[in-house]
Amino acid sequence: MKRSLVIGCAAVALAAGCGTASAQSKFDVLLGGDAFFQGAYVDQDNDNGLRKTEFANRFRLTVTPTAKADNGLEYGARLRLRANNGTSNARTTDYDRAYIFVNGTFGSVQAGVTNGPSDDSGVIGPNIDGISGSPDGFYSIYYGVTSLPYVTGALRTLESGDASTKIVYSTPSFAGFKLSAAYTPTYGSSGTDVNRRKNVTYNDMGEIQAYYKGAFSGVGLEASVAYQFAQAPTGFEDLSSVHAGATISYGAFALGGSYAFSGDSGYANGHTGVDDNQVWIVGAQYTLGPVILAATYTDAKGANVGTGAATAADYARAHIYQAGVTYTVAPGLTTGLEYSYVDNKSGGINNDANIVLWDTRFAF
């Protein structure tokens, strides 16, 4: 019933908004993207012979061909390619966006490989990826030996970051409010993958989100609330995940945070010794000209793996304290320095860490 509603809303909106559209002859092809280079120093309790320093880099290129019909309908497609470090420093090239879209008075529809609504616009506070001191950043890729709670990589709904083949519908914005819904037949599917398997991580995954952005007498408010659900394989708990977050801003100051609760989603039936998946975040930010000062605290607990966690050996609890400064050197060019203290116990092992991360980015 839930998945039928999501698909039905998208289909009705698309049919109602398109009508008969005669396209203009010109197609515009837009190029954009971003790149970063990072250097990190790590001092942790259990390094297992690991080095203390490491570099990482990533380049993303976005290609968006678009056209606009005489009736105002905008349509096109988007592809985002990624070139980055892989496991054991292997060089990889892949994609995480590949979809067609239509935009009109009815709202927008995306169909193809993309993330869910809460991953796209779910609010976790003022500090997001690209701002040093953000829980959405890259400190975790330098943390080794023991695992962080699974939810530290899923700060919004538990599996919204899954870039599988899906359909997403969003309403137009009404007085700052926007509703979105998504449906994914098979978790982990991508591109030309077509199958009707049931014995996978999750099946028939849906997500709905309400988002708001507005201002009152100089006070800005951004907020979101989302719910995600899916069917798990036999023997595992179904996915049920909620997320809510808000940020309040005034002048140069911003304060906000979020809470996500996913219970025992993905755990084996009859599991013991593992707390519910949940994550609290609170963050603050101050902007002074080209400089952004940011601080974040994250409290995360639950399994240290996704589907299949069942015993106390899979339990993890982390307190993460972060602070950073980001400086805009020129339009599209930033550099930042971040410090993260990770207080983590995973699988019965304590592994505290100090991580200093230098991040330089270019966006175009």
Coordinates of C-alpha atoms in Angstrom, one line a residue:
M1 CA 0.0 0.0 0.0
K2 CA 2.8 2.4 1.0
R3 CA 4.9 1.8 -2.1
S4 CA 1.8 2.0 -4.4
L5 CA 1.0 5.4 -2.9
V6 CA 4.6 6.7 -3.6
I7 CA 4.6 5.4 -7.3
G8 CA 1.0 6.6 -7.8
C9 CA 1.7 10.2 -6.6
A10 CA 4.7 10.5 -8.9
A11 CA 2.8 9.1 -11.9
V12 CA -0.2 11.3 -11.4
A13 CA 1.9 14.4 -10.9
L14 CA 3.9 13.7 -14.1
A15 CA 0.9 13.0 -16.2
A16 CA -1.0 16.1 -14.9
G17 CA 1.9 18.5 -15.4
C18 CA 3.3 17.4 -18.8
G19 CA 0.2 17.6 -21.0
T20 CA 1.3 18.0 -24.6
A21 CA 4.8 19.5 -24.6
S22 CA 6.5 20.6 -27.8
A23 CA 10.2 21.1 -27.1
Q24 CA 12.4 23.9 -28.1
S25 CA 15.2 22.7 -30.4
K26 CA 18.0 23.7 -28.1
F27 CA 19.4 21.5 -25.5
D28 CA 21.8 23.0 -22.9
V29 CA 24.5 20.8 -21.4
L30 CA 25.7 22.0 -18.1
L31 CA 29.0 20.9 -16.5
G32 CA 29.8 21.2 -12.8
G33 CA 31.5 19.4 -10.1
D34 CA 33.9 19.5 -7.2
A35 CA 37.3 18.2 -6.0
F36 CA 39.0 17.9 -2.7
F37 CA 42.4 17.0 -1.3
Q38 CA 42.9 15.9 2.3
G39 CA 45.7 15.2 4.7
A40 CA 45.1 13.6 8.1
Y41 CA 47.1 12.8 11.2
V42 CA 45.7 10.1 13.5
D43 CA 46.6 9.1 17.0
Q44 CA 44.5 6.3 18.4
D45 CA 44.7 3.7 21.1
N46 CA 44.8 0.6 18.9
D47 CA 46.7 1.3 15.7
N48 CA 47.7 -2.3 14.9
G49 CA 50.8 -1.1 13.1
L50 CA 49.0 1.6 11.1
R51 CA 50.8 4.8 10.0
K52 CA 49.7 8.0 11.6
T53 CA 49.4 10.1 8.4
E54 CA 47.4 9.6 5.2
F55 CA 46.2 11.5 2.1
A56 CA 42.9 11.2 0.3
N57 CA 41.3 12.8 -2.7
R58 CA 38.2 12.8 -4.8
F59 CA 37.0 14.4 -8.1
R60 CA 33.3 14.5 -9.1
L61 CA 32.1 15.7 -12.5
T62 CA 28.4 16.4 -13.1
V63 CA 26.9 16.4 -16.6
T64 CA 23.3 17.8 -16.9
P65 CA 21.7 18.0 -20.4
T66 CA 18.4 20.0 -20.1
A67 CA 15.7 21.4 -22.3
K68 CA 12.5 23.4 -21.8
A69 CA 9.3 22.9 -23.7
D70 CA 7.0 25.6 -24.9
N71 CA 4.6 24.9 -22.1
G72 CA 7.3 25.6 -19.5
L73 CA 8.1 21.9 -18.7
E74 CA 11.8 21.5 -17.9
Y75 CA 13.3 18.0 -18.5
G76 CA 16.7 16.3 -18.8
A77 CA 19.1 14.0 -17.2
R78 CA 22.0 14.0 -14.8
L79 CA 25.2 12.0 -14.4
R80 CA 27.7 12.4 -11.7
L81 CA 31.0 10.6 -12.1
R82 CA 33.5 10.1 -9.2
A83 CA 37.3 9.4 -9.3
N84 CA 38.7 8.8 -5.8
N85 CA 40.8 6.6 -3.5
G86 CA 39.3 3.2 -3.0
T87 CA 40.1 0.4 -0.5
S88 CA 43.8 -0.1 0.0
N89 CA 44.4 3.1 -2.1
A90 CA 43.1 1.5 -5.2
R91 CA 42.0 4.1 -7.8
T92 CA 38.4 3.8 -8.7
T93 CA 35.9 5.5 -11.1
D94 CA 32.2 5.1 -10.6
Y95 CA 29.0 7.1 -10.5
D96 CA 26.4 7.8 -7.8
R97 CA 23.9 9.8 -9.8
A98 CA 22.4 8.8 -13.1
Y99 CA 18.8 9.8 -13.6
I100 CA 16.3 11.5 -15.8
F101 CA 14.1 14.3 -14.4
V102 CA 11.1 16.6 -15.2
N103 CA 10.3 19.8 -13.4
G104 CA 7.0 21.8 -13.7
T105 CA 4.2 23.4 -11.8
F106 CA 3.3 20.0 -10.4
G107 CA 6.7 19.7 -8.7
S108 CA 9.6 17.4 -9.8
V109 CA 10.1 13.8 -10.6
Q110 CA 13.5 12.0 -10.7
A111 CA 13.9 8.4 -12.0
G112 CA 17.1 6.5 -11.9
V113 CA 20.2 6.2 -9.6
T114 CA 20.0 8.7 -6.8
N115 CA 19.9 9.0 -3.0
G116 CA 16.7 9.4 -0.9
P117 CA 15.0 12.7 0.1
S118 CA 16.5 12.9 3.6
D119 CA 20.0 12.3 2.4
D120 CA 19.5 15.1 -0.1
S121 CA 17.9 17.7 2.2
G122 CA 17.5 16.2 5.7
V123 CA 18.7 18.7 8.3
I124 CA 21.3 17.6 10.8
G125 CA 22.3 21.1 12.0
P126 CA 24.3 24.0 10.6
N127 CA 27.5 22.0 9.9
I128 CA 27.4 19.8 6.8
D129 CA 29.8 18.2 4.4
G130 CA 32.3 20.8 3.1
I131 CA 32.5 22.7 6.5
S132 CA 35.3 21.6 8.8
G133 CA 33.8 20.4 12.1
S134 CA 30.9 18.6 10.4
P135 CA 29.7 15.1 11.3
D136 CA 28.9 14.8 7.6
G137 CA 32.6 14.9 6.8
F138 CA 35.4 12.4 6.3
Y139 CA 37.0 11.9 9.7
S140 CA 35.7 8.4 9.9
I141 CA 37.6 7.1 6.8
Y142 CA 40.9 7.7 8.8
Y143 CA 39.7 5.8 11.9
G144 CA 40.9 2.3 11.8
V145 CA 41.0 -1.1 13.5
T146 CA 37.6 -1.0 15.3
S147 CA 34.3 0.0 13.7
L148 CA 32.2 3.0 14.5
P149 CA 28.4 2.5 15.0
Y150 CA 26.7 2.0 11.7
V151 CA 24.6 5.1 12.2
T152 CA 27.6 7.4 12.0
G153 CA 27.5 6.8 8.3
A154 CA 23.8 7.2 8.2
L155 CA 23.1 10.4 10.2
R156 CA 19.6 10.8 8.7
T157 CA 17.2 7.9 7.9
L158 CA 19.2 4.7 8.2
E159 CA 19.5 3.8 4.4
S160 CA 18.7 7.1 2.7
G161 CA 22.3 7.3 1.4
D162 CA 21.7 4.1 -0.7
A163 CA 22.2 5.3 -4.3
S164 CA 20.0 2.6 -5.8
T165 CA 17.6 2.8 -8.8
K166 CA 14.5 4.6 -7.5
I167 CA 11.8 7.1 -8.3
V168 CA 11.5 10.3 -6.3
Y169 CA 8.7 12.9 -6.3
S170 CA 8.8 16.3 -4.7
T171 CA 5.9 18.8 -4.5
P172 CA 6.5 22.5 -5.3
S173 CA 7.5 24.6 -2.4
F174 CA 4.5 26.2 -0.7
A175 CA 5.4 29.0 1.8
G176 CA 8.7 27.2 2.4
F177 CA 7.2 23.7 2.8
K178 CA 8.0 20.8 0.5
L179 CA 7.0 17.2 0.6
S180 CA 9.0 14.4 -1.0
A181 CA 8.5 10.6 -1.4
A182 CA 10.7 7.9 -2.9
Y183 CA 10.4 4.2 -3.7
T184 CA 13.3 1.7 -4.3
P185 CA 12.4 -1.9 -5.3
T186 CA 15.8 -3.4 -4.4
Y187 CA 18.4 -2.1 -2.0
G188 CA 21.8 -1.9 -3.7
S189 CA 20.4 -2.0 -7.3
S190 CA 22.0 0.4 -9.7
G191 CA 22.0 1.4 -13.4
T192 CA 20.7 -1.4 -15.6
D193 CA 20.2 -3.9 -12.7
V194 CA 16.8 -5.5 -13.2
N195 CA 15.6 -8.3 -11.0
R196 CA 12.9 -9.3 -8.6
R197 CA 15.0 -10.9 -5.8
K198 CA 13.7 -10.9 -2.3
N199 CA 16.7 -12.3 -0.4
V200 CA 18.7 -9.1 -0.3
T201 CA 19.4 -6.4 2.3
Y202 CA 16.0 -4.7 1.9
N203 CA 13.2 -4.8 -0.6
D204 CA 10.4 -2.3 -1.4
M205 CA 12.1 0.6 0.3
G206 CA 10.1 3.8 0.7
E207 CA 10.8 7.1 2.2
I208 CA 8.7 10.3 2.9
Q209 CA 10.0 13.6 4.1
A210 CA 8.6 17.1 4.9
Y211 CA 11.0 20.0 4.6
Y212 CA 10.7 23.7 5.6
K213 CA 12.9 26.7 5.1
G214 CA 11.9 30.3 6.0
A215 CA 12.7 33.4 8.0
F216 CA 10.8 35.5 10.6
S217 CA 12.1 38.9 11.6
G218 CA 15.6 38.1 10.7
V219 CA 15.6 34.6 12.4
G220 CA 16.0 31.8 9.9
L221 CA 14.6 28.3 10.4
E222 CA 15.3 25.1 8.4
A223 CA 13.8 21.8 9.5
S224 CA 12.9 18.4 8.2
V225 CA 11.2 15.2 9.4
A226 CA 11.4 11.9 7.5
Y227 CA 10.3 8.3 7.8
Q228 CA 11.8 5.3 5.9
F229 CA 10.6 1.7 5.7
A230 CA 11.4 -1.5 3.9
Q231 CA 11.0 -5.3 4.0
A232 CA 14.0 -7.3 5.2
P233 CA 14.9 -10.9 4.3
T234 CA 13.3 -13.7 6.2
G235 CA 14.9 -13.9 9.7
F236 CA 15.7 -10.2 10.0
E237 CA 13.9 -7.2 11.3
D238 CA 12.3 -4.9 8.8
L239 CA 13.6 -1.4 8.2
S240 CA 11.8 1.4 10.2
S241 CA 13.7 4.6 10.6
V242 CA 12.7 8.2 11.5
H243 CA 14.8 11.4 11.4
A244 CA 14.1 14.9 12.6
G245 CA 16.3 17.9 12.6
A246 CA 16.3 21.7 12.7
T247 CA 18.6 24.7 12.5
I248 CA 18.0 28.2 13.8
S249 CA 20.1 31.1 12.5
Y250 CA 20.4 34.8 13.4
G251 CA 22.9 37.0 11.7
A252 CA 26.3 35.3 11.8
F253 CA 25.2 32.6 14.3
A254 CA 23.5 29.2 13.7
L255 CA 22.6 26.5 16.1
G256 CA 20.9 23.2 15.4
G257 CA 20.9 19.4 15.6
S258 CA 19.0 16.3 14.8
Y259 CA 17.8 12.9 16.1
A260 CA 17.5 9.6 14.2
F261 CA 16.0 6.4 15.5
S262 CA 16.1 3.1 13.6
G263 CA 15.4 0.7 16.4
D264 CA 16.5 -2.9 15.6
S265 CA 16.2 -2.4 11.8
G266 CA 18.3 -5.1 10.0
Y267 CA 19.1 -7.1 13.1
A268 CA 18.6 -10.8 13.1
N269 CA 15.3 -11.9 14.8
G270 CA 15.9 -12.8 18.4
H271 CA 19.0 -10.7 18.8
T272 CA 20.4 -9.9 22.2
G273 CA 22.9 -7.5 23.7
V274 CA 22.7 -4.8 21.0
D275 CA 20.9 -1.5 21.7
D276 CA 18.6 0.3 19.2
N277 CA 20.3 2.2 16.4
Q278 CA 20.1 5.9 17.2
V279 CA 22.2 9.1 16.8
W280 CA 22.0 12.5 18.4
I281 CA 23.7 15.6 16.9
V282 CA 24.1 19.1 18.1
G283 CA 26.1 21.8 16.3
A284 CA 26.9 25.5 16.3
Q285 CA 28.4 27.8 13.7
Y286 CA 29.7 31.3 13.5
T287 CA 30.5 33.1 10.2
L288 CA 32.9 36.0 10.1
G289 CA 33.5 37.2 6.6
P290 CA 35.3 34.4 4.7
V291 CA 35.8 32.4 7.9
I292 CA 33.4 29.8 9.3
L293 CA 33.9 28.5 12.8
A294 CA 32.1 25.2 13.6
A295 CA 31.7 22.8 16.4
T296 CA 29.7 19.5 16.6
Y297 CA 28.9 16.8 19.2
T298 CA 27.6 13.4 18.0
D299 CA 26.3 10.6 20.3
A300 CA 25.8 7.4 18.3
K301 CA 25.0 3.8 19.3
G302 CA 23.8 0.5 17.9
A303 CA 25.3 -2.2 15.7
N304 CA 28.7 -1.7 14.1
V305 CA 27.4 -3.3 10.9
G306 CA 24.2 -3.2 8.9
T307 CA 21.8 -6.1 8.3
G308 CA 22.8 -9.2 10.4
A309 CA 23.9 -7.6 13.7
A310 CA 22.7 -9.9 16.4
T311 CA 25.0 -10.2 19.4
A312 CA 26.8 -8.1 22.0
A313 CA 30.0 -8.5 19.8
D314 CA 28.3 -6.2 17.3
Y315 CA 27.5 -3.4 19.7
A316 CA 29.2 0.0 19.4
R317 CA 28.8 3.3 21.3
A318 CA 30.6 6.5 20.2
H319 CA 30.9 10.1 21.5
I320 CA 32.4 12.3 18.9
Y321 CA 33.6 15.9 19.5
Q322 CA 34.6 18.0 16.5
A323 CA 35.7 21.6 15.9
G324 CA 36.9 23.2 12.7
V325 CA 37.6 26.4 10.8
T326 CA 36.9 26.9 7.1
Y327 CA 38.3 29.7 5.0
T328 CA 37.1 30.8 1.6
V329 CA 40.2 31.7 -0.4
A330 CA 38.3 32.7 -3.5
P331 CA 35.0 31.9 -5.1
G332 CA 34.7 28.1 -5.2
L333 CA 38.0 27.5 -3.4
T334 CA 38.1 26.7 0.4
T335 CA 40.5 25.3 2.8
G336 CA 39.9 24.1 6.3
L337 CA 41.3 22.5 9.4
E338 CA 39.4 20.1 11.6
Y339 CA 40.0 18.3 14.9
S340 CA 37.9 15.3 16.0
Y341 CA 38.1 13.4 19.2
V342 CA 36.5 9.9 18.9
D343 CA 35.5 8.1 22.1
N344 CA 34.4 4.8 20.8
K345 CA 33.8 1.3 22.2
S346 CA 33.0 -1.3 19.6
G347 CA 32.7 -5.1 20.0
G348 CA 34.0 -4.7 23.6
I349 CA 37.1 -2.9 22.5
N350 CA 37.9 0.7 23.5
N351 CA 39.6 2.7 20.8
D352 CA 39.8 6.4 21.4
A353 CA 41.3 8.6 18.6
N354 CA 42.5 12.1 17.9
I355 CA 42.2 13.0 14.2
V356 CA 43.5 16.2 12.7
L357 CA 42.3 16.8 9.1
W358 CA 43.3 19.4 6.6
D359 CA 40.7 19.7 3.7
T360 CA 41.1 21.9 0.6
R361 CA 38.2 22.0 -1.9
F362 CA 37.3 23.4 -5.3
A363 CA 33.7 23.6 -6.6
F364 CA 32.6 24.8 -10.0

